[in-house]
GROMACS .gro file of C-alpha atoms in nm:
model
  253
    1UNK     CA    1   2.231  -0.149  -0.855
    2UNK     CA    2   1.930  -0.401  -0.961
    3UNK     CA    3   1.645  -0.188  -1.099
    4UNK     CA    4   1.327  -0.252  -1.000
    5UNK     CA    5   1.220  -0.484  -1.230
    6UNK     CA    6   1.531  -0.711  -1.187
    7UNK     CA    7   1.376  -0.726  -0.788
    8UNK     CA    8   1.002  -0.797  -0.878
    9UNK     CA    9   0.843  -1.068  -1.154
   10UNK     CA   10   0.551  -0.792  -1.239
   11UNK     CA   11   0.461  -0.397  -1.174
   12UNK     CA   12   0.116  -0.353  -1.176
   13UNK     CA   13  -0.089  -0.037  -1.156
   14UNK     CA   14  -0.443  -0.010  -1.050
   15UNK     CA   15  -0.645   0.226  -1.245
   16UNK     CA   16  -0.955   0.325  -1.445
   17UNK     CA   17  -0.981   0.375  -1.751
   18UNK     CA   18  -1.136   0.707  -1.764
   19UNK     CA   19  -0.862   0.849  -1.519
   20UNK     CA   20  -0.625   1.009  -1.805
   21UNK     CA   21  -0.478   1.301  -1.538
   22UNK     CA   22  -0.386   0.963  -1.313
   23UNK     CA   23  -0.252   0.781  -1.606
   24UNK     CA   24  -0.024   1.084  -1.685
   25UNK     CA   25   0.072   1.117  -1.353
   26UNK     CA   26   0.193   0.751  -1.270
   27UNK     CA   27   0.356   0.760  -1.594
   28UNK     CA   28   0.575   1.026  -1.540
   29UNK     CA   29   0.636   0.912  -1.198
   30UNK     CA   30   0.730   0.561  -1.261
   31UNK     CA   31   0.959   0.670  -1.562
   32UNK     CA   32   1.175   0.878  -1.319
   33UNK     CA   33   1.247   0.551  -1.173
   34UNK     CA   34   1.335   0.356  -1.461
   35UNK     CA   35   1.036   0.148  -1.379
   36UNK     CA   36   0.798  -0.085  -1.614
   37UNK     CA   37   0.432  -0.165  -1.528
   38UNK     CA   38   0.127  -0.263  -1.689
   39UNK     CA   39  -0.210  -0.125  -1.598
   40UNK     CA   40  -0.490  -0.282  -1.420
   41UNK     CA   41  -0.813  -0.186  -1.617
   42UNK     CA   42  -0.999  -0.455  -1.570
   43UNK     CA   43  -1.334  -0.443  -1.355
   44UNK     CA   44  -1.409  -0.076  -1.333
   45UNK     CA   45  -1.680   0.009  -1.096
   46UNK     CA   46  -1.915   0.102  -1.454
   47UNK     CA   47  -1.809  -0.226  -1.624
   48UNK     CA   48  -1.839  -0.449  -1.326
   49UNK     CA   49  -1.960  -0.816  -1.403
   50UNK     CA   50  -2.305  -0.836  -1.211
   51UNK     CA   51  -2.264  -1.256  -1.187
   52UNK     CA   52  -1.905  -1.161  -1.094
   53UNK     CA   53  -2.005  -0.894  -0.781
   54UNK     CA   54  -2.242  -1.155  -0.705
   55UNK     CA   55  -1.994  -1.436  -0.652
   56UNK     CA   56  -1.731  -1.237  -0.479
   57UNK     CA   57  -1.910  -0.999  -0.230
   58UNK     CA   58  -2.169  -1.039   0.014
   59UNK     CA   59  -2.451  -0.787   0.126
   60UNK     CA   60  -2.271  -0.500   0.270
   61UNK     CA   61  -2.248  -0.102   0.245
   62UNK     CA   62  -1.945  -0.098  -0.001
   63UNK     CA   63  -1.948   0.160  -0.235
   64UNK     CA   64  -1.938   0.005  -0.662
   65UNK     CA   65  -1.559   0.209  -0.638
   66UNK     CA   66  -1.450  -0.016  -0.390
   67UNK     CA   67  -1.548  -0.324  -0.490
   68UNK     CA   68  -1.386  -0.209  -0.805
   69UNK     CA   69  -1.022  -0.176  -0.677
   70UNK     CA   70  -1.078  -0.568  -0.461
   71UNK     CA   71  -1.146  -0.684  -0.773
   72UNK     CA   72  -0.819  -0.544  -0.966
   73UNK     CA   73  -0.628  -0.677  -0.660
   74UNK     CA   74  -0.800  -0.982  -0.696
   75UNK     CA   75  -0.753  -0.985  -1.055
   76UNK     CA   76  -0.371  -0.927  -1.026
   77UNK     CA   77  -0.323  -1.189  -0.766
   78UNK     CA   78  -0.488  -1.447  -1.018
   79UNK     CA   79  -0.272  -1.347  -1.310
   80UNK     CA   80   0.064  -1.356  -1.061
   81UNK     CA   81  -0.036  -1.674  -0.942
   82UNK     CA   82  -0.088  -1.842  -1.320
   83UNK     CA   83   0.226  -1.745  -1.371
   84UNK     CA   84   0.374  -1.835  -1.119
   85UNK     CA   85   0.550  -1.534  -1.023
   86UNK     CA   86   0.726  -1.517  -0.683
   87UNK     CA   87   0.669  -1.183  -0.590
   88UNK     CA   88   0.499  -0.854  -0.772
   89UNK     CA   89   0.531  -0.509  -0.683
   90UNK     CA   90   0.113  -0.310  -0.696
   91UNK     CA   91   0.072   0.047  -0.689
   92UNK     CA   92  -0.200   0.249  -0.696
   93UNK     CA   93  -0.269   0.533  -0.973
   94UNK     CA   94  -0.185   0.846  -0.787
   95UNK     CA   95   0.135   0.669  -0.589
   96UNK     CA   96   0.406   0.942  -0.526
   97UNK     CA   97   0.768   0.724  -0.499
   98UNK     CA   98   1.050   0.893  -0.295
   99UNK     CA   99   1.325   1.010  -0.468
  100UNK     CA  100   1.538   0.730  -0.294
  101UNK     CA  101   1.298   0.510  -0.402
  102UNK     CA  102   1.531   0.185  -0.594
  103UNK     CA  103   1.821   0.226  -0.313
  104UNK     CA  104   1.520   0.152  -0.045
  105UNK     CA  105   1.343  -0.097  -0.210
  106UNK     CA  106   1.615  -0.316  -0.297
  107UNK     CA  107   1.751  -0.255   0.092
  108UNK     CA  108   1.398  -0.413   0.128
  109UNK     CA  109   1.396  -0.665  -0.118
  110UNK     CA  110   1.716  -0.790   0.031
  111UNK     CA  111   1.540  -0.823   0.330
  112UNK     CA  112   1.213  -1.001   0.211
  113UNK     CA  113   1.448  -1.251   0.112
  114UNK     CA  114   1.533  -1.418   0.416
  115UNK     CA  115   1.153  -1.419   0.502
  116UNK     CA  116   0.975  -1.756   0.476
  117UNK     CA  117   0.744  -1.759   0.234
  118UNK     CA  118   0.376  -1.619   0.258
  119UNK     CA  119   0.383  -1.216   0.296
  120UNK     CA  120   0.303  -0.845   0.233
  121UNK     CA  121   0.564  -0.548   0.246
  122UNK     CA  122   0.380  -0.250   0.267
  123UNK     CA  123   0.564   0.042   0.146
  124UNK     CA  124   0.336   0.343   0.231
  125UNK     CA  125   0.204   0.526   0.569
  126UNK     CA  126   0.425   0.789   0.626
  127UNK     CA  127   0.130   1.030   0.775
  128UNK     CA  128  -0.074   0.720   0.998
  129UNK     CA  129  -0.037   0.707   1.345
  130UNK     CA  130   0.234   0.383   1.471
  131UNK     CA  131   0.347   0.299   1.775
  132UNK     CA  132   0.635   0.380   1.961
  133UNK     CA  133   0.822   0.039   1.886
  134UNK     CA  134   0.830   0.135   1.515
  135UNK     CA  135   0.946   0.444   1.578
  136UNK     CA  136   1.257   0.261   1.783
  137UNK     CA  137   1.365  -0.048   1.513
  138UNK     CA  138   1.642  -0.045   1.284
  139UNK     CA  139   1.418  -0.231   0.954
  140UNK     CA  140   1.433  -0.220   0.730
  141UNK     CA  141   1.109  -0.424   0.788
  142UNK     CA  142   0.872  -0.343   1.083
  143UNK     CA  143   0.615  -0.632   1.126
  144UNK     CA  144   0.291  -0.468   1.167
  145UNK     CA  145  -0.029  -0.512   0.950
  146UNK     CA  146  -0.092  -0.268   0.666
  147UNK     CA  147  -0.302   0.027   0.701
  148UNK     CA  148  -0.365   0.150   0.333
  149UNK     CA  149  -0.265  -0.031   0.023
  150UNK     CA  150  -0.134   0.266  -0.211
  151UNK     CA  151   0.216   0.042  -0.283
  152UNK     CA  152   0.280  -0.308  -0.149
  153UNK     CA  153   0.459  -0.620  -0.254
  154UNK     CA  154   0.283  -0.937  -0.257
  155UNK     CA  155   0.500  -1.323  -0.270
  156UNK     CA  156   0.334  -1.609  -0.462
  157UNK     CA  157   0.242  -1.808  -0.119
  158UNK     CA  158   0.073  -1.504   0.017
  159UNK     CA  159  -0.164  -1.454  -0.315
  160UNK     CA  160  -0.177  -1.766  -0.331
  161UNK     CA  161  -0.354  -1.813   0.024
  162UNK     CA  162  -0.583  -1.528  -0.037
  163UNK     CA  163  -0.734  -1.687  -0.358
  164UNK     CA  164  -0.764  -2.003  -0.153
  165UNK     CA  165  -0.943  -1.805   0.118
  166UNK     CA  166  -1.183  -1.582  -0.143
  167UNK     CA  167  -1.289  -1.968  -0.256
  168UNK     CA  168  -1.473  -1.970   0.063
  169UNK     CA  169  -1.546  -1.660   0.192
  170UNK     CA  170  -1.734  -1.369   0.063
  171UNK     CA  171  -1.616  -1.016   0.077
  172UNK     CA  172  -1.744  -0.749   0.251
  173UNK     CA  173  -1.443  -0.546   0.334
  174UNK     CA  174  -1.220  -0.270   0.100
  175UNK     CA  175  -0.905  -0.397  -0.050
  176UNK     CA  176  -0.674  -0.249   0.250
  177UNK     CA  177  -0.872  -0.414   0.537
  178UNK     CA  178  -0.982  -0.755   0.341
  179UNK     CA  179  -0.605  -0.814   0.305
  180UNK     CA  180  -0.545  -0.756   0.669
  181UNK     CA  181  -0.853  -0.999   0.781
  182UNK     CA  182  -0.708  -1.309   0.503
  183UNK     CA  183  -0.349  -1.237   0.609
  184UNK     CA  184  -0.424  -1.257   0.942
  185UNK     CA  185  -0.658  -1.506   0.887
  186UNK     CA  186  -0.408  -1.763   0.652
  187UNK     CA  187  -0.068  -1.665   0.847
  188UNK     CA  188   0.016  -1.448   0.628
  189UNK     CA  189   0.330  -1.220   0.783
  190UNK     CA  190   0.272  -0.841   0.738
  191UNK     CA  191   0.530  -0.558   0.703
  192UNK     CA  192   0.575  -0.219   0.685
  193UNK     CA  193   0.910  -0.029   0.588
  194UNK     CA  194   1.106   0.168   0.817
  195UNK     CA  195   1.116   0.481   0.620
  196UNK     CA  196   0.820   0.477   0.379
  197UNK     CA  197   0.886   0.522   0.038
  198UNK     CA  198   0.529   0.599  -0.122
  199UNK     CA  199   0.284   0.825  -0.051
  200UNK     CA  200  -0.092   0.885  -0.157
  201UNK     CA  201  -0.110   1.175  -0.437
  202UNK     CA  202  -0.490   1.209  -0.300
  203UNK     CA  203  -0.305   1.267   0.008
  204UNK     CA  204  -0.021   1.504  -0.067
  205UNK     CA  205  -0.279   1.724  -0.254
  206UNK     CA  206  -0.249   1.633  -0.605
  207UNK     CA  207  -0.553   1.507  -0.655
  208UNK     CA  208  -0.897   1.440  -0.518
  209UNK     CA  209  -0.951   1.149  -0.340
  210UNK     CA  210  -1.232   0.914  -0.483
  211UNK     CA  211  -1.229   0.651  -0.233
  212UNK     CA  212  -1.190   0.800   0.145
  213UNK     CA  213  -1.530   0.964   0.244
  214UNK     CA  214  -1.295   1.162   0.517
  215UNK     CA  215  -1.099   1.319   0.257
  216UNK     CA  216  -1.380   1.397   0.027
  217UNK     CA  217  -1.549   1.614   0.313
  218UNK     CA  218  -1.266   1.854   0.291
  219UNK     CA  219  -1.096   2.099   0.036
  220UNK     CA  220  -0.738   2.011  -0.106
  221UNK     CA  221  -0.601   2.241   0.065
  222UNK     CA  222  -0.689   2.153   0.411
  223UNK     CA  223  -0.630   1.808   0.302
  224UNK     CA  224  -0.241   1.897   0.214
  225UNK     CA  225  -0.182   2.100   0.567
  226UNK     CA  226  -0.310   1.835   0.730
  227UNK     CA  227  -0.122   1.629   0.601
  228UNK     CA  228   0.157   1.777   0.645
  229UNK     CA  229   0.093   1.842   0.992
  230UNK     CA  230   0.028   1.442   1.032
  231UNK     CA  231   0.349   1.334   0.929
  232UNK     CA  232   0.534   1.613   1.130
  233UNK     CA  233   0.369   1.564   1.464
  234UNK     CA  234   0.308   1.165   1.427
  235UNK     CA  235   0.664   1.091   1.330
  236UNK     CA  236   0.943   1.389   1.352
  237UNK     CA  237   0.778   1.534   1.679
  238UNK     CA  238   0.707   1.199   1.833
  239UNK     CA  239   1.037   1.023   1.701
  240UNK     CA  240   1.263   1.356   1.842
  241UNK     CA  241   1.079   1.315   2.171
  242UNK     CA  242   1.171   0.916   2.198
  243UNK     CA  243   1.530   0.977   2.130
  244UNK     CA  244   1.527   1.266   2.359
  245UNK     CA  245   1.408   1.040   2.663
  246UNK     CA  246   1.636   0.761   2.556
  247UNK     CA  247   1.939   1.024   2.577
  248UNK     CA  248   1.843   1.116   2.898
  249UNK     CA  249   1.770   0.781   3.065
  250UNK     CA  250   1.407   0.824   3.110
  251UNK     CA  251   1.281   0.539   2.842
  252UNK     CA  252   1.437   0.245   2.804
  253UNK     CA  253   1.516   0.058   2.428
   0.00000   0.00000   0.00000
């Protein structure tokens, strides 16, 4: 079997420097998988470029955090671009990868392969609500548009057209939904695996979230049984329910 970095040009992970329990984590996490990566330092929320902010976003409530982690996406999309890799595999710092993690990605590797060039394979969301038509196809791609960003794989064409779009436009969305508004935007095809294969460790309970202002209202441990209780009731529940109605005639394919 490929490993990982036989299927992608670049791993990047998007971090801050001061994060050393994060670090730790994604290090041990990525070296179960046999995976290299380089970190994305650059433009931390307290090192921030003011001419740069200035340039990029426009007046809006973002918080300096998030405007931090557009810029590292931005950031990596420039660097994969100048090099003219074809596709790059971005995590984020507290990413949790499934133990079947290289069989599944190269199942969806193969399949981003026949795709014509220009978009996004989003690997995470296994606790966010989708619709009944994703619980019903085979993937091992499901074209919908992302809903977080904690592990996705960009091609050239699609970073390619978001850099093209940032040159006019100004930002006023996080990283998740400004890549939904330019893909949608440019043409830009997104997709979500089948059977997820990364999870949020902010979301599992290993750490605190920084980012979601839901989250941070709650303690980790509510945040873990609700998660839990997410992921049972929005896909095992709802996907034993589907196949139970198909069984019995009362729901058509």
């Amino acid at each position: 079997m490929s490993t990982i970095n036989d299927l992608v040009d670049a791993v990047y992970v998007l971090s801050v420097r001061s994060f050393a329990q994060r670090h730790a984590h994604i290090e041990r996490e990525l070296a179960r998988h046999g995976i290299a990566f380089r970190f994305m330092f650059d433009h931390d929320a307290a090192t921030m470029d003011p001419a740069l902010v200035a340039a990029t976003f426009a007046p809006s409530d973002m918080r300096a955090a998030h405007q931090s982690l557009v810029l590292k996406n931005i950031q990596v999309w420039r660097e994969a671009v100048a090099h003219g890799w074809r596709r790059v595999l971005v995590l984020e710092d507290d990413a949790v990868l499934a133990p079947d993690f290289a069989a599944r990605f190269a199942e969806a590797m193969r399949a981003a392969d026949a795709l014509a060039p220009g978009w996004l394979v989003f690997l995470g969301g296994l606790d966010t609500k989708v619709p009944d038509s994703y619980l019903l196809a085979r993937g091992p791609l499901v074209a919908m548009p992302l809903a977080t960003a904690e592990g996705c794989v960009h091609d050239l064409e699609a970073m390619r057209r978001r850099l093209a779009w940032l040159e006019r436009n100004k930002v006023t969305l996080a990283a998740d939904h400004l890549m939904q508004r330019i893909d949608r935007e440019c043409g830009t095809a997104q997709y979500w695996l089948r059977h997820p294969i990364v999870e949020q460790g902010s979301v599992v309970g290993l750490f605190d979230s920084v980012l979601d202002a839901q989250r941070l209202k709650h303690s980790r441990a509510f945040n873990i049984l609700r998660n839990r209780w997410n992921k049972f009731q929005r896909r095992r529940l709802r996907e034993w329910r589907l196949r139970l109605l198909l069984r019995l005639g009362l729901r058509k394919p």
